[in-house]
């Protein structure tokens, strides 16, 4: 995918701005919009714990607020995970809200190769896409 390295580096830079004083687990995300614009987000924790919002959902909220219509790809990066970090279940559903089934989800950690996977494999039988076809 073109722009992949750029997207990963934006997610990695964003992770340094994470607000994660409770878990100490910093996450950055970068969304590539259909028009080529990149929007970033970070996890923002809260002392109530339950109000914490993940980096992916923050990046998507940022993108939508700025006028994004559709996600081409999203990269997720944590400097605090050696292994590639996949999005949580809630974030998978929110990604599908704004993406075609073939949108790329690029999972990255501090070591090793990024894992790239279409959102339809991370979130199959999606009510917004797959189930509409039947
Ligand atoms: N987190 C994310 O931001 N994205 C993920 O994909 C996994 C988890 C955040 C939530 C919380 O602030 C911290 O990582 C530990 O779970």
mmCIF file of C-alpha atoms and ligand atoms in Angstrom:
data_model
loop_
_atom_site.group_PDB
_atom_site.id
_atom_site.type_symbol
_atom_site.label_atom_id
_atom_site.label_comp_id
_atom_site.label_asym_id
_atom_site.label_seq_id
_atom_site.Cartn_x
_atom_site.Cartn_y
_atom_site.Cartn_z
ATOM 1 C CA UNK A 1 0.000 0.000 0.000
ATOM 2 C CA UNK A 2 1.264 3.451 -0.966
ATOM 3 C CA UNK A 3 1.626 5.849 1.994
ATOM 4 C CA UNK A 4 2.003 2.901 4.404
ATOM 5 C CA UNK A 5 5.321 4.011 5.895
ATOM 6 C CA UNK A 6 4.062 7.585 6.222
ATOM 7 C CA UNK A 7 0.924 6.385 7.991
ATOM 8 C CA UNK A 8 2.930 4.260 10.421
ATOM 9 C CA UNK A 9 5.290 7.114 11.189
ATOM 10 C CA UNK A 10 2.342 9.459 11.882
ATOM 11 C CA UNK A 11 0.847 6.878 14.267
ATOM 12 C CA UNK A 12 4.223 6.454 15.955
ATOM 13 C CA UNK A 13 4.725 10.209 16.404
ATOM 14 C CA UNK A 14 1.187 10.583 17.734
ATOM 15 C CA UNK A 15 1.758 7.833 20.333
ATOM 16 C CA UNK A 16 4.242 10.129 22.070
ATOM 17 C CA UNK A 17 1.309 12.440 22.821
ATOM 18 C CA UNK A 18 -0.863 9.695 24.371
ATOM 19 C CA UNK A 19 -2.456 10.462 27.717
ATOM 20 C CA UNK A 20 -1.962 7.151 29.505
ATOM 21 C CA UNK A 21 -0.946 7.855 33.111
ATOM 22 C CA UNK A 22 -2.900 4.837 34.446
ATOM 23 C CA UNK A 23 -1.928 1.979 32.124
ATOM 24 C CA UNK A 24 1.335 3.554 30.930
ATOM 25 C CA UNK A 25 0.454 1.927 27.606
ATOM 26 C CA UNK A 26 0.735 4.594 24.915
ATOM 27 C CA UNK A 27 -1.062 4.158 21.602
ATOM 28 C CA UNK A 28 -1.163 6.307 18.480
ATOM 29 C CA UNK A 29 -3.374 5.853 15.434
ATOM 30 C CA UNK A 30 -3.365 7.435 11.992
ATOM 31 C CA UNK A 31 -6.308 7.326 9.607
ATOM 32 C CA UNK A 32 -5.779 7.704 5.862
ATOM 33 C CA UNK A 33 -8.902 9.301 4.388
ATOM 34 C CA UNK A 34 -10.179 8.670 0.850
ATOM 35 C CA UNK A 35 -8.871 12.100 -0.224
ATOM 36 C CA UNK A 36 -5.339 11.299 1.031
ATOM 37 C CA UNK A 37 -5.484 13.344 4.229
ATOM 38 C CA UNK A 38 -4.061 11.750 7.377
ATOM 39 C CA UNK A 39 -5.704 12.279 10.760
ATOM 40 C CA UNK A 40 -4.134 11.145 14.017
ATOM 41 C CA UNK A 41 -5.415 10.219 17.462
ATOM 42 C CA UNK A 42 -4.065 8.946 20.767
ATOM 43 C CA UNK A 43 -5.523 7.042 23.673
ATOM 44 C CA UNK A 44 -6.908 9.372 26.303
ATOM 45 C CA UNK A 45 -7.380 7.731 29.674
ATOM 46 C CA UNK A 46 -9.436 8.906 32.603
ATOM 47 C CA UNK A 47 -9.270 8.368 36.333
ATOM 48 C CA UNK A 48 -12.636 6.600 36.077
ATOM 49 C CA UNK A 49 -10.875 4.076 33.783
ATOM 50 C CA UNK A 50 -14.134 3.277 31.962
ATOM 51 C CA UNK A 51 -14.164 6.635 30.194
ATOM 52 C CA UNK A 52 -10.879 5.870 28.472
ATOM 53 C CA UNK A 53 -10.984 6.230 24.703
ATOM 54 C CA UNK A 54 -8.703 4.305 22.374
ATOM 55 C CA UNK A 55 -6.369 5.953 19.907
ATOM 56 C CA UNK A 56 -8.194 4.500 16.875
ATOM 57 C CA UNK A 57 -11.574 5.869 17.875
ATOM 58 C CA UNK A 58 -10.046 9.225 18.696
ATOM 59 C CA UNK A 59 -8.376 9.387 15.290
ATOM 60 C CA UNK A 60 -11.679 8.544 13.601
ATOM 61 C CA UNK A 61 -13.591 11.149 15.622
ATOM 62 C CA UNK A 62 -10.922 13.685 14.699
ATOM 63 C CA UNK A 63 -11.200 12.713 11.017
ATOM 64 C CA UNK A 64 -14.997 12.903 10.942
ATOM 65 C CA UNK A 65 -14.937 16.288 12.672
ATOM 66 C CA UNK A 66 -12.596 17.512 9.938
ATOM 67 C CA UNK A 67 -14.878 16.265 7.146
ATOM 68 C CA UNK A 68 -13.557 12.786 6.316
ATOM 69 C CA UNK A 69 -16.080 10.640 4.467
ATOM 70 C CA UNK A 70 -14.322 7.297 4.160
ATOM 71 C CA UNK A 71 -11.303 5.475 5.615
ATOM 72 C CA UNK A 72 -8.799 3.910 3.199
ATOM 73 C CA UNK A 73 -6.451 2.640 5.902
ATOM 74 C CA UNK A 74 -5.676 2.969 9.572
ATOM 75 C CA UNK A 75 -2.341 2.365 11.303
ATOM 76 C CA UNK A 76 -2.058 1.605 15.016
ATOM 77 C CA UNK A 77 1.238 1.865 16.854
ATOM 78 C CA UNK A 78 2.311 1.358 20.443
ATOM 79 C CA UNK A 79 5.880 1.960 21.595
ATOM 80 C CA UNK A 80 4.907 -0.075 24.673
ATOM 81 C CA UNK A 81 4.060 -3.264 22.794
ATOM 82 C CA UNK A 82 6.799 -5.318 21.165
ATOM 83 C CA UNK A 83 4.207 -7.188 19.097
ATOM 84 C CA UNK A 84 1.913 -5.619 16.495
ATOM 85 C CA UNK A 85 -1.139 -4.184 18.258
ATOM 86 C CA UNK A 86 -4.565 -5.048 16.779
ATOM 87 C CA UNK A 87 -7.579 -2.815 17.466
ATOM 88 C CA UNK A 88 -10.009 -3.783 20.230
ATOM 89 C CA UNK A 89 -13.479 -5.055 19.337
ATOM 90 C CA UNK A 90 -15.185 -1.692 19.862
ATOM 91 C CA UNK A 91 -12.674 0.014 17.575
ATOM 92 C CA UNK A 92 -13.134 -2.660 14.893
ATOM 93 C CA UNK A 93 -16.843 -1.866 14.757
ATOM 94 C CA UNK A 94 -16.180 1.887 14.619
ATOM 95 C CA UNK A 95 -13.622 1.429 11.803
ATOM 96 C CA UNK A 96 -16.216 -0.486 9.728
ATOM 97 C CA UNK A 97 -18.699 2.349 10.148
ATOM 98 C CA UNK A 98 -16.516 4.475 7.870
ATOM 99 C CA UNK A 99 -14.691 1.975 5.685
ATOM 100 C CA UNK A 100 -15.187 -0.425 2.820
ATOM 101 C CA UNK A 101 -14.468 -4.085 3.696
ATOM 102 C CA UNK A 102 -11.081 -3.937 1.953
ATOM 103 C CA UNK A 103 -9.764 -0.988 4.019
ATOM 104 C CA UNK A 104 -6.351 -1.851 5.428
ATOM 105 C CA UNK A 105 -5.713 -2.094 9.160
ATOM 106 C CA UNK A 106 -1.974 -1.875 9.846
ATOM 107 C CA UNK A 107 -0.980 -3.135 13.278
ATOM 108 C CA UNK A 108 2.441 -2.139 14.616
ATOM 109 C CA UNK A 109 4.545 -2.593 17.717
ATOM 110 C CA UNK A 110 7.995 -1.425 18.663
ATOM 111 C CA UNK A 111 9.666 -4.531 17.231
ATOM 112 C CA UNK A 112 9.061 -6.637 14.208
ATOM 113 C CA UNK A 113 7.143 -6.206 11.025
ATOM 114 C CA UNK A 114 3.800 -4.492 10.782
ATOM 115 C CA UNK A 115 0.823 -6.774 10.165
ATOM 116 C CA UNK A 116 -1.577 -5.525 7.490
ATOM 117 C CA UNK A 117 -5.046 -7.028 7.298
ATOM 118 C CA UNK A 118 -8.331 -5.987 5.645
ATOM 119 C CA UNK A 119 -10.940 -4.811 8.137
ATOM 120 C CA UNK A 120 -13.359 -7.479 6.833
ATOM 121 C CA UNK A 121 -11.028 -10.175 8.245
ATOM 122 C CA UNK A 122 -10.802 -8.495 11.634
ATOM 123 C CA UNK A 123 -14.552 -7.913 11.739
ATOM 124 C CA UNK A 124 -16.405 -10.509 9.647
ATOM 125 C CA UNK A 125 -20.193 -10.805 9.194
ATOM 126 C CA UNK A 126 -20.536 -7.077 9.618
ATOM 127 C CA UNK A 127 -24.122 -5.815 9.725
ATOM 128 C CA UNK A 128 -23.209 -2.701 7.743
ATOM 129 C CA UNK A 129 -21.564 -4.561 4.851
ATOM 130 C CA UNK A 130 -21.721 -8.351 4.603
ATOM 131 C CA UNK A 131 -25.195 -8.913 5.977
ATOM 132 C CA UNK A 132 -26.678 -6.297 3.612
ATOM 133 C CA UNK A 133 -25.675 -8.443 0.637
ATOM 134 C CA UNK A 134 -28.032 -11.268 1.669
HETATM 135 N N1 LIG B 1 -5.721 1.018 23.673
HETATM 136 C C1 LIG B 1 -5.812 1.706 22.497
HETATM 137 O O1 LIG B 1 -5.774 2.931 22.476
HETATM 138 N N2 LIG B 1 -5.953 0.995 21.357
HETATM 139 C C2 LIG B 1 -5.909 -0.369 21.271
HETATM 140 O O2 LIG B 1 -6.041 -0.924 20.200
HETATM 141 C C3 LIG B 1 -5.713 -1.163 22.501
HETATM 142 C C4 LIG B 1 -5.830 -0.416 23.771
HETATM 143 C C5 LIG B 1 -5.489 1.776 24.917
HETATM 144 C C6 LIG B 1 -6.631 1.838 25.887
HETATM 145 C C7 LIG B 1 -5.899 2.059 27.201
HETATM 146 O O3 LIG B 1 -5.653 3.452 27.357
HETATM 147 C C8 LIG B 1 -4.575 1.369 27.020
HETATM 148 O O4 LIG B 1 -4.413 1.175 25.617
HETATM 149 C C9 LIG B 1 -4.462 0.049 27.750
HETATM 150 O O5 LIG B 1 -5.462 -0.822 27.384
#
